[in-house]
GROMACS .gro file of C-alpha atoms in nm:
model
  283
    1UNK     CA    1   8.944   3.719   9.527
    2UNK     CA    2   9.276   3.867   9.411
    3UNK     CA    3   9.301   4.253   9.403
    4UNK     CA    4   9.613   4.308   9.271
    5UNK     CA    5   9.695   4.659   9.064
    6UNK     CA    6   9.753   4.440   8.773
    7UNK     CA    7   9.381   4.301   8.752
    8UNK     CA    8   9.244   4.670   8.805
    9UNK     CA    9   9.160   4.868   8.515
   10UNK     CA   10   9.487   5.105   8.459
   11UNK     CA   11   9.620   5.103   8.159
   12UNK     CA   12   9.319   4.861   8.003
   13UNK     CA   13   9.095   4.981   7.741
   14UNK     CA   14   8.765   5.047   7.940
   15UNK     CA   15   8.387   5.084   7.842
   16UNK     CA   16   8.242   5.410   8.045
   17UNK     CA   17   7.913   5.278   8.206
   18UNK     CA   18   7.652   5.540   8.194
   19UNK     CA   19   7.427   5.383   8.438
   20UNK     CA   20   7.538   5.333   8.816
   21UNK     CA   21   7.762   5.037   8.893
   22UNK     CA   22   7.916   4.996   9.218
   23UNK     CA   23   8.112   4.712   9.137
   24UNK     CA   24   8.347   4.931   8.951
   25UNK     CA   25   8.527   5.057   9.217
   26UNK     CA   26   8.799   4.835   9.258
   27UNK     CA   27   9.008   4.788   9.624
   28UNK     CA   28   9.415   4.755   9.638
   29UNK     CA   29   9.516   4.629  10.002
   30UNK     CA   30   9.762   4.856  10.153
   31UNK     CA   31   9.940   4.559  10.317
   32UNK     CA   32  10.162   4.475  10.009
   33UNK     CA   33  10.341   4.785   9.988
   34UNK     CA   34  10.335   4.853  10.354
   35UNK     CA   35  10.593   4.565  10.433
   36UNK     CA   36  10.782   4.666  10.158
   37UNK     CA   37  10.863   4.936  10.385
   38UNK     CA   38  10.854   4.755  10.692
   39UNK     CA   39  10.513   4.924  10.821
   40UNK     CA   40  10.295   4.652  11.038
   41UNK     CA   41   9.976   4.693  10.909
   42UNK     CA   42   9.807   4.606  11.243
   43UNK     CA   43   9.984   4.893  11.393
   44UNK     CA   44  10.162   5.166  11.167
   45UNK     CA   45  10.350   5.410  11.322
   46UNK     CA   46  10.135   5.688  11.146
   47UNK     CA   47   9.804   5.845  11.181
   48UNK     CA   48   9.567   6.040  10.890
   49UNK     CA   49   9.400   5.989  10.557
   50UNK     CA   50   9.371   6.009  10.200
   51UNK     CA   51   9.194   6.337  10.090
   52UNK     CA   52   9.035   6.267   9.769
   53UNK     CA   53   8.855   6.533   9.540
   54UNK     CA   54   8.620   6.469   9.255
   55UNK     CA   55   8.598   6.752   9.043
   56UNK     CA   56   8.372   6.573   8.759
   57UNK     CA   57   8.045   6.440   8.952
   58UNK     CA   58   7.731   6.468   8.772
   59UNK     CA   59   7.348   6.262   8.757
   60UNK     CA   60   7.029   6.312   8.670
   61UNK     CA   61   6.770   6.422   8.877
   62UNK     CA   62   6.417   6.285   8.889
   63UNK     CA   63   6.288   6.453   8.574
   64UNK     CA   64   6.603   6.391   8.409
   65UNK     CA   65   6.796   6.681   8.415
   66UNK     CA   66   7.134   6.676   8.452
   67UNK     CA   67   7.279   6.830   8.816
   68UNK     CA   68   7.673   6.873   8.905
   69UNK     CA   69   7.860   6.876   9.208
   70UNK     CA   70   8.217   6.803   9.327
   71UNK     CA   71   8.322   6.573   9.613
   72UNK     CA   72   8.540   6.594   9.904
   73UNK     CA   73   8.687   6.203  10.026
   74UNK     CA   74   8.841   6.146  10.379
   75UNK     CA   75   9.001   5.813  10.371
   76UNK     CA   76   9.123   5.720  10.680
   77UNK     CA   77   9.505   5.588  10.614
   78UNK     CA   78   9.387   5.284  10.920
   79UNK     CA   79   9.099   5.138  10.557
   80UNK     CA   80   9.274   4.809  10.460
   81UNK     CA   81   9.222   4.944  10.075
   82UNK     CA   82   9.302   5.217   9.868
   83UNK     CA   83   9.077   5.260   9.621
   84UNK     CA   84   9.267   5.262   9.226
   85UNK     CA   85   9.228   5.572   9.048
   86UNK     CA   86   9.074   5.454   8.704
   87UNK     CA   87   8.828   5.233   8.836
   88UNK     CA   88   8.716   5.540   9.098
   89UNK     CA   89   8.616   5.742   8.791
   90UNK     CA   90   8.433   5.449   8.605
   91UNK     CA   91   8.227   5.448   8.935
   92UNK     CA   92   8.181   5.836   8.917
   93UNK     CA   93   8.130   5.840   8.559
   94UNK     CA   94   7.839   5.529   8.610
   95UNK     CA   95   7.595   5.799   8.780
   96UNK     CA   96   7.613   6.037   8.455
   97UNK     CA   97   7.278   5.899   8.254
   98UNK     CA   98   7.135   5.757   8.633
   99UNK     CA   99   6.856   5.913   8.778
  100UNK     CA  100   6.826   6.033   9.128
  101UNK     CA  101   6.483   6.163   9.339
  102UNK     CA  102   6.777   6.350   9.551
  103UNK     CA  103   7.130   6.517   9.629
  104UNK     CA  104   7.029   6.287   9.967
  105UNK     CA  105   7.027   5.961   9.746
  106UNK     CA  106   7.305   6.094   9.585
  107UNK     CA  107   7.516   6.112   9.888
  108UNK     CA  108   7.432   5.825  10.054
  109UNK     CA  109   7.491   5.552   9.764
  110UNK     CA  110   7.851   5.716   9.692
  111UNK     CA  111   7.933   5.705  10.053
  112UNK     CA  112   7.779   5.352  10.150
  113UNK     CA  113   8.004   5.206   9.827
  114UNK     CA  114   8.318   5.398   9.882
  115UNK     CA  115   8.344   5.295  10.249
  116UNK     CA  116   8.283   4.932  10.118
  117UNK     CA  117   8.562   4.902   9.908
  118UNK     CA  118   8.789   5.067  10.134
  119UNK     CA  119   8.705   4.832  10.424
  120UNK     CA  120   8.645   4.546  10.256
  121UNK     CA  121   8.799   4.237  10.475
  122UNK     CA  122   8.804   4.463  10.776
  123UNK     CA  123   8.611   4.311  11.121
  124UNK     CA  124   8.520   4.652  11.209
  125UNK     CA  125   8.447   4.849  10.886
  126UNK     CA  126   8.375   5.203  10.934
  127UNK     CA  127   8.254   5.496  10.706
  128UNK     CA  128   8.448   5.733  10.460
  129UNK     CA  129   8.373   6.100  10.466
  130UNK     CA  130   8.217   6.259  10.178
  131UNK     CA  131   8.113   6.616  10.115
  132UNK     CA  132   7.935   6.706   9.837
  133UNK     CA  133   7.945   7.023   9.719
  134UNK     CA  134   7.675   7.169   9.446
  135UNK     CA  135   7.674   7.435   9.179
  136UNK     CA  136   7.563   7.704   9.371
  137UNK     CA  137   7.848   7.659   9.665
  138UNK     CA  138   8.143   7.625   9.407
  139UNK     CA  139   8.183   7.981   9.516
  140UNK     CA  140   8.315   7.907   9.829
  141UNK     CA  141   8.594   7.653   9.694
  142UNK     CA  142   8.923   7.818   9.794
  143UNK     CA  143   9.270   7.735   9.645
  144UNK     CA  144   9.584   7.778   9.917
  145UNK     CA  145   9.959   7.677   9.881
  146UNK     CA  146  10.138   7.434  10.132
  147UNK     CA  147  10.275   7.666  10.391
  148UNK     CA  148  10.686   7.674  10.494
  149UNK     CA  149  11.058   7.733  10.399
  150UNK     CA  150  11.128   7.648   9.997
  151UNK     CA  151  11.327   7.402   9.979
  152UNK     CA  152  11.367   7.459   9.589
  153UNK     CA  153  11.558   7.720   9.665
  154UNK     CA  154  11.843   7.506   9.730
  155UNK     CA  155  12.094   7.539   9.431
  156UNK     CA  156  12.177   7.179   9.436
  157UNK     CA  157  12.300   6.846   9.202
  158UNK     CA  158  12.101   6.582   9.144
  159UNK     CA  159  12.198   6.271   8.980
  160UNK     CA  160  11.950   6.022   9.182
  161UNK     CA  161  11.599   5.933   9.046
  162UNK     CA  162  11.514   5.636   9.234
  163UNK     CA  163  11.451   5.659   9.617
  164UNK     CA  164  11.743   5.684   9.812
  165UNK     CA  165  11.735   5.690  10.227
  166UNK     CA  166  12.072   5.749  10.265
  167UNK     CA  167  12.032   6.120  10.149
  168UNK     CA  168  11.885   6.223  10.436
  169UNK     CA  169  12.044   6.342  10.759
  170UNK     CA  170  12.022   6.500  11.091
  171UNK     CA  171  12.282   6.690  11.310
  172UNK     CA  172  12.217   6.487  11.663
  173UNK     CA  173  12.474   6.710  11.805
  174UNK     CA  174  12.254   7.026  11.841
  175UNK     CA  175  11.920   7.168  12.041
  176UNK     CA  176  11.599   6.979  11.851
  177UNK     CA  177  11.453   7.248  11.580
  178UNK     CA  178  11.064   7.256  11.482
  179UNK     CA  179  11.020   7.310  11.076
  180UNK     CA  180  10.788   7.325  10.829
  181UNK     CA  181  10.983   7.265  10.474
  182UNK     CA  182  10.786   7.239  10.110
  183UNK     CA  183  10.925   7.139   9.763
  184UNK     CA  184  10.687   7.128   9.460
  185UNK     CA  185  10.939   6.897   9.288
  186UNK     CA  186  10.805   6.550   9.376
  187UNK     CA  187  10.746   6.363   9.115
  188UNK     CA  188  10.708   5.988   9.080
  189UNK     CA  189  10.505   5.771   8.812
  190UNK     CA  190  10.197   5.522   8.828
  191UNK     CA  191  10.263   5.198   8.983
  192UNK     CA  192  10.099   5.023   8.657
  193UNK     CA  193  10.140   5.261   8.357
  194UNK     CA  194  10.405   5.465   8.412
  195UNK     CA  195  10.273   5.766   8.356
  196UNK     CA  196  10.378   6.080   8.565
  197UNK     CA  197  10.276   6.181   8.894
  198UNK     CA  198  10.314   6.580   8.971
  199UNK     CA  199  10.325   6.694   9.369
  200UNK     CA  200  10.422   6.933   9.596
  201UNK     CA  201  10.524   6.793   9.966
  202UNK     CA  202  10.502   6.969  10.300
  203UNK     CA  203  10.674   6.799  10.597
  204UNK     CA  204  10.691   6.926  10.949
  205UNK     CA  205  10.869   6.782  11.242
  206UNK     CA  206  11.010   6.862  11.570
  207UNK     CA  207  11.429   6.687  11.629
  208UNK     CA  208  11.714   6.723  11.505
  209UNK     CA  209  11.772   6.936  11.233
  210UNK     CA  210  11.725   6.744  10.904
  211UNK     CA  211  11.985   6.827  10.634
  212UNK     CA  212  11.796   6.997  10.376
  213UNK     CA  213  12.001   6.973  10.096
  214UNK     CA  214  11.957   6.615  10.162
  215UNK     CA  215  11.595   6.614  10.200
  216UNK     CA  216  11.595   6.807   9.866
  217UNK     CA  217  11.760   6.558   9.634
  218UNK     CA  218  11.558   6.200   9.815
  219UNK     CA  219  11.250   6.429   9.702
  220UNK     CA  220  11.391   6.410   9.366
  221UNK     CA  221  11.545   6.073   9.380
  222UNK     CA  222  11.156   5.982   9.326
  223UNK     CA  223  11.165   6.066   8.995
  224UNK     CA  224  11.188   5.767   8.852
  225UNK     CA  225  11.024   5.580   9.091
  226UNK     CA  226  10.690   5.345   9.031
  227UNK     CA  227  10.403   5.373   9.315
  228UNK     CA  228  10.058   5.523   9.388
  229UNK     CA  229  10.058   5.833   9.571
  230UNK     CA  230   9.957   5.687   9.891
  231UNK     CA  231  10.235   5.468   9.888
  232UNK     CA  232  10.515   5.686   9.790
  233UNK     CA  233  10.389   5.940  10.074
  234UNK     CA  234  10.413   5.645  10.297
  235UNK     CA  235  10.770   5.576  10.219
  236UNK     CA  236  10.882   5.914  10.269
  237UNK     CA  237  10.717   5.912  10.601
  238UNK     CA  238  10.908   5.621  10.679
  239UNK     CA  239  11.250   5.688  10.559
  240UNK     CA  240  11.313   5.985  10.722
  241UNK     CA  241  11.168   5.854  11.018
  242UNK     CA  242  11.439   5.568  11.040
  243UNK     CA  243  11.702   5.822  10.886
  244UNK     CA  244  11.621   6.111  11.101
  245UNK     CA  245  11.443   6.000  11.388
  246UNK     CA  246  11.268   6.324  11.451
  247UNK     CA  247  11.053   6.353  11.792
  248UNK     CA  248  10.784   6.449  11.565
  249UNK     CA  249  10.723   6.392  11.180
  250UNK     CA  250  10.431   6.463  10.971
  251UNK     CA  251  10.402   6.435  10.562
  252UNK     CA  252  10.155   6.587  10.357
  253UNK     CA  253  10.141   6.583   9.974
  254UNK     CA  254   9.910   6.732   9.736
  255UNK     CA  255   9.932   6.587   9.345
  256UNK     CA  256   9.756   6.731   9.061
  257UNK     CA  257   9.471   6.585   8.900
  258UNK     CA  258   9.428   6.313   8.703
  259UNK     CA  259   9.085   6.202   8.530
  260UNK     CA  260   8.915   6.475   8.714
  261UNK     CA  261   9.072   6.311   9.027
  262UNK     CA  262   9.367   6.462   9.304
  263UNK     CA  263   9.464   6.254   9.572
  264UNK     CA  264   9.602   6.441   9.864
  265UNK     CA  265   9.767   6.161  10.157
  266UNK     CA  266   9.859   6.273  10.502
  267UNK     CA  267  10.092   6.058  10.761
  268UNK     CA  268  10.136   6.203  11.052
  269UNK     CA  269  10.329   6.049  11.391
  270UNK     CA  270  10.090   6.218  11.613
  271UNK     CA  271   9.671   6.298  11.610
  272UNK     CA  272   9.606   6.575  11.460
  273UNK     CA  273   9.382   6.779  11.263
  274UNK     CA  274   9.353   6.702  10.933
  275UNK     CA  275   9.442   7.003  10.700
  276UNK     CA  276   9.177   7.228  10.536
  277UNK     CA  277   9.164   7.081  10.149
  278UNK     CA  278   9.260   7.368   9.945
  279UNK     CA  279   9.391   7.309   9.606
  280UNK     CA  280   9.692   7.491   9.472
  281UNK     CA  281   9.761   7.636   9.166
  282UNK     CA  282   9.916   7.277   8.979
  283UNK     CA  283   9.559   7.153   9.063
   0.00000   0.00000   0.00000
């Protein structure tokens, strides 16, 4: 069965199912757009996941009253899917008029269908993580920036909107740096509608010093430029890999909200912890 973004819901009028449905998630194979950018699916050159949150999560409990919560996703990047963002908050909305004899049963039937779609096709599927958080722990929700140098600073030109590698640089020539750089000017647009994508964009490596005027305007040169968040983190990852060739090169992005929904994607070129999931202000 085809799975293209076309067929999913975007931009299609939609009924909102009040009872739950898990056939309304609907999966989008990362392969596609990974050898767009020359990434072998069987064996990317990047590590980390897709941190999801849910901030519109409700049900019924057993006597029919309703309960709400918000969720916390880890997607590992290695899922053959990606879930698509309009059909992820049919599902959610599908548990609004369901009823539930527990948080427990809650849990369980959001994590046992998430991790399905995502590995659907996979020989070895595995399970998502999923933390979900209830009305009396919203409390402890924190909010954090992305931490390192401003690249907005920069007083620069731009006159690119579509993705352009060849912006970006690296002086070969002198000792390897280590830096942690962040620009709250990404912007790019769904793959299917059009419609705008905010983020902000940390990236840390270890190499030669990237050019960071250059890095600057090919984070702006997305502008214009149609893809799903994942994707578009995956392409940065990539190009300044193959432009820059740093030692060490991680990518994290954080968009705002859309439908109750961010979606936060980390590549990384080594293991490493993921990052504590703190929204920022934009979210």
């Amino acid at each position: 069965m085809s799975s293209s973004p076309e067929q999913s819901p975007l931009g299609k009028s939609s009924a909102y199912a009040d009872q739950y449905d898990a056939t309304l998630l609907f999966p989008i194979p990362r392969e596609t757009k990974r050898k767009e950018i020359g990434v072998d699916d069987k064996a990317p050159p990047f590590f980390g996941a897709d941190l999801w949150t849910a901030y519109e999560v409700s049900w019924l409990n057993a006597k029919g009253k309703p309960q709400v919560a918000l969720a916390h996703f880890t997607i590992p990047c290695e899922s053959p899917n990606i879930v698509e963002s309009k059909s992820f908050k049919l599902y959610l909305n599908s548990f609004n008029n369901s009823r539930f004899t527990s948080v427990e049963e809650v849990r369980d039937a959001i994590r046992a269908d998430v991790s399905e779609a995502v590995w659907r096709g996979s020989d070895a599927p595995r399970t998502i993580g999923l933390k979900l958080v209830l009305a009396e722990g919203f409390e402890t929700e924190r909010m954090g920036e992305l931490s390192g140098l401003l690249l907005d600073r920069l007083d620069i030109e731009c006159d690119q909107y579509t993705p352009d590698p060849s912006l970006l640089t690296a002086n070969h020539d002198e000792a390897p740096v280590s830096e942690e750089l962040v620009s709250h000017l990404l912007k790019s647009n769904c793959l299917v509608t059009g419609q705008p994508d905010w983020g902000s964009v940390q990236i840390s490596y270890s190499g030669a010093q990237i050019d960071q005027a250059g890095l600057l305007q090919y984070i702006v040169s997305f502008r214009n430029h149609n893809e799903f968040h994942e994707q578009c983190v995956e392409r940065i990852f990539m190009d300044i890999w193959a432009r820059c060739k740093p030692i060490k090169l991680s990518v994290y992005a954080r968009y705002t909200r859309r439908g109750g929904l961010d979606i936060n994607p980390l590549r990384t070129s080594h293991p490493q912890a993921l990052p504590k999931n703190l929204r920022n202000a934009r979210q």
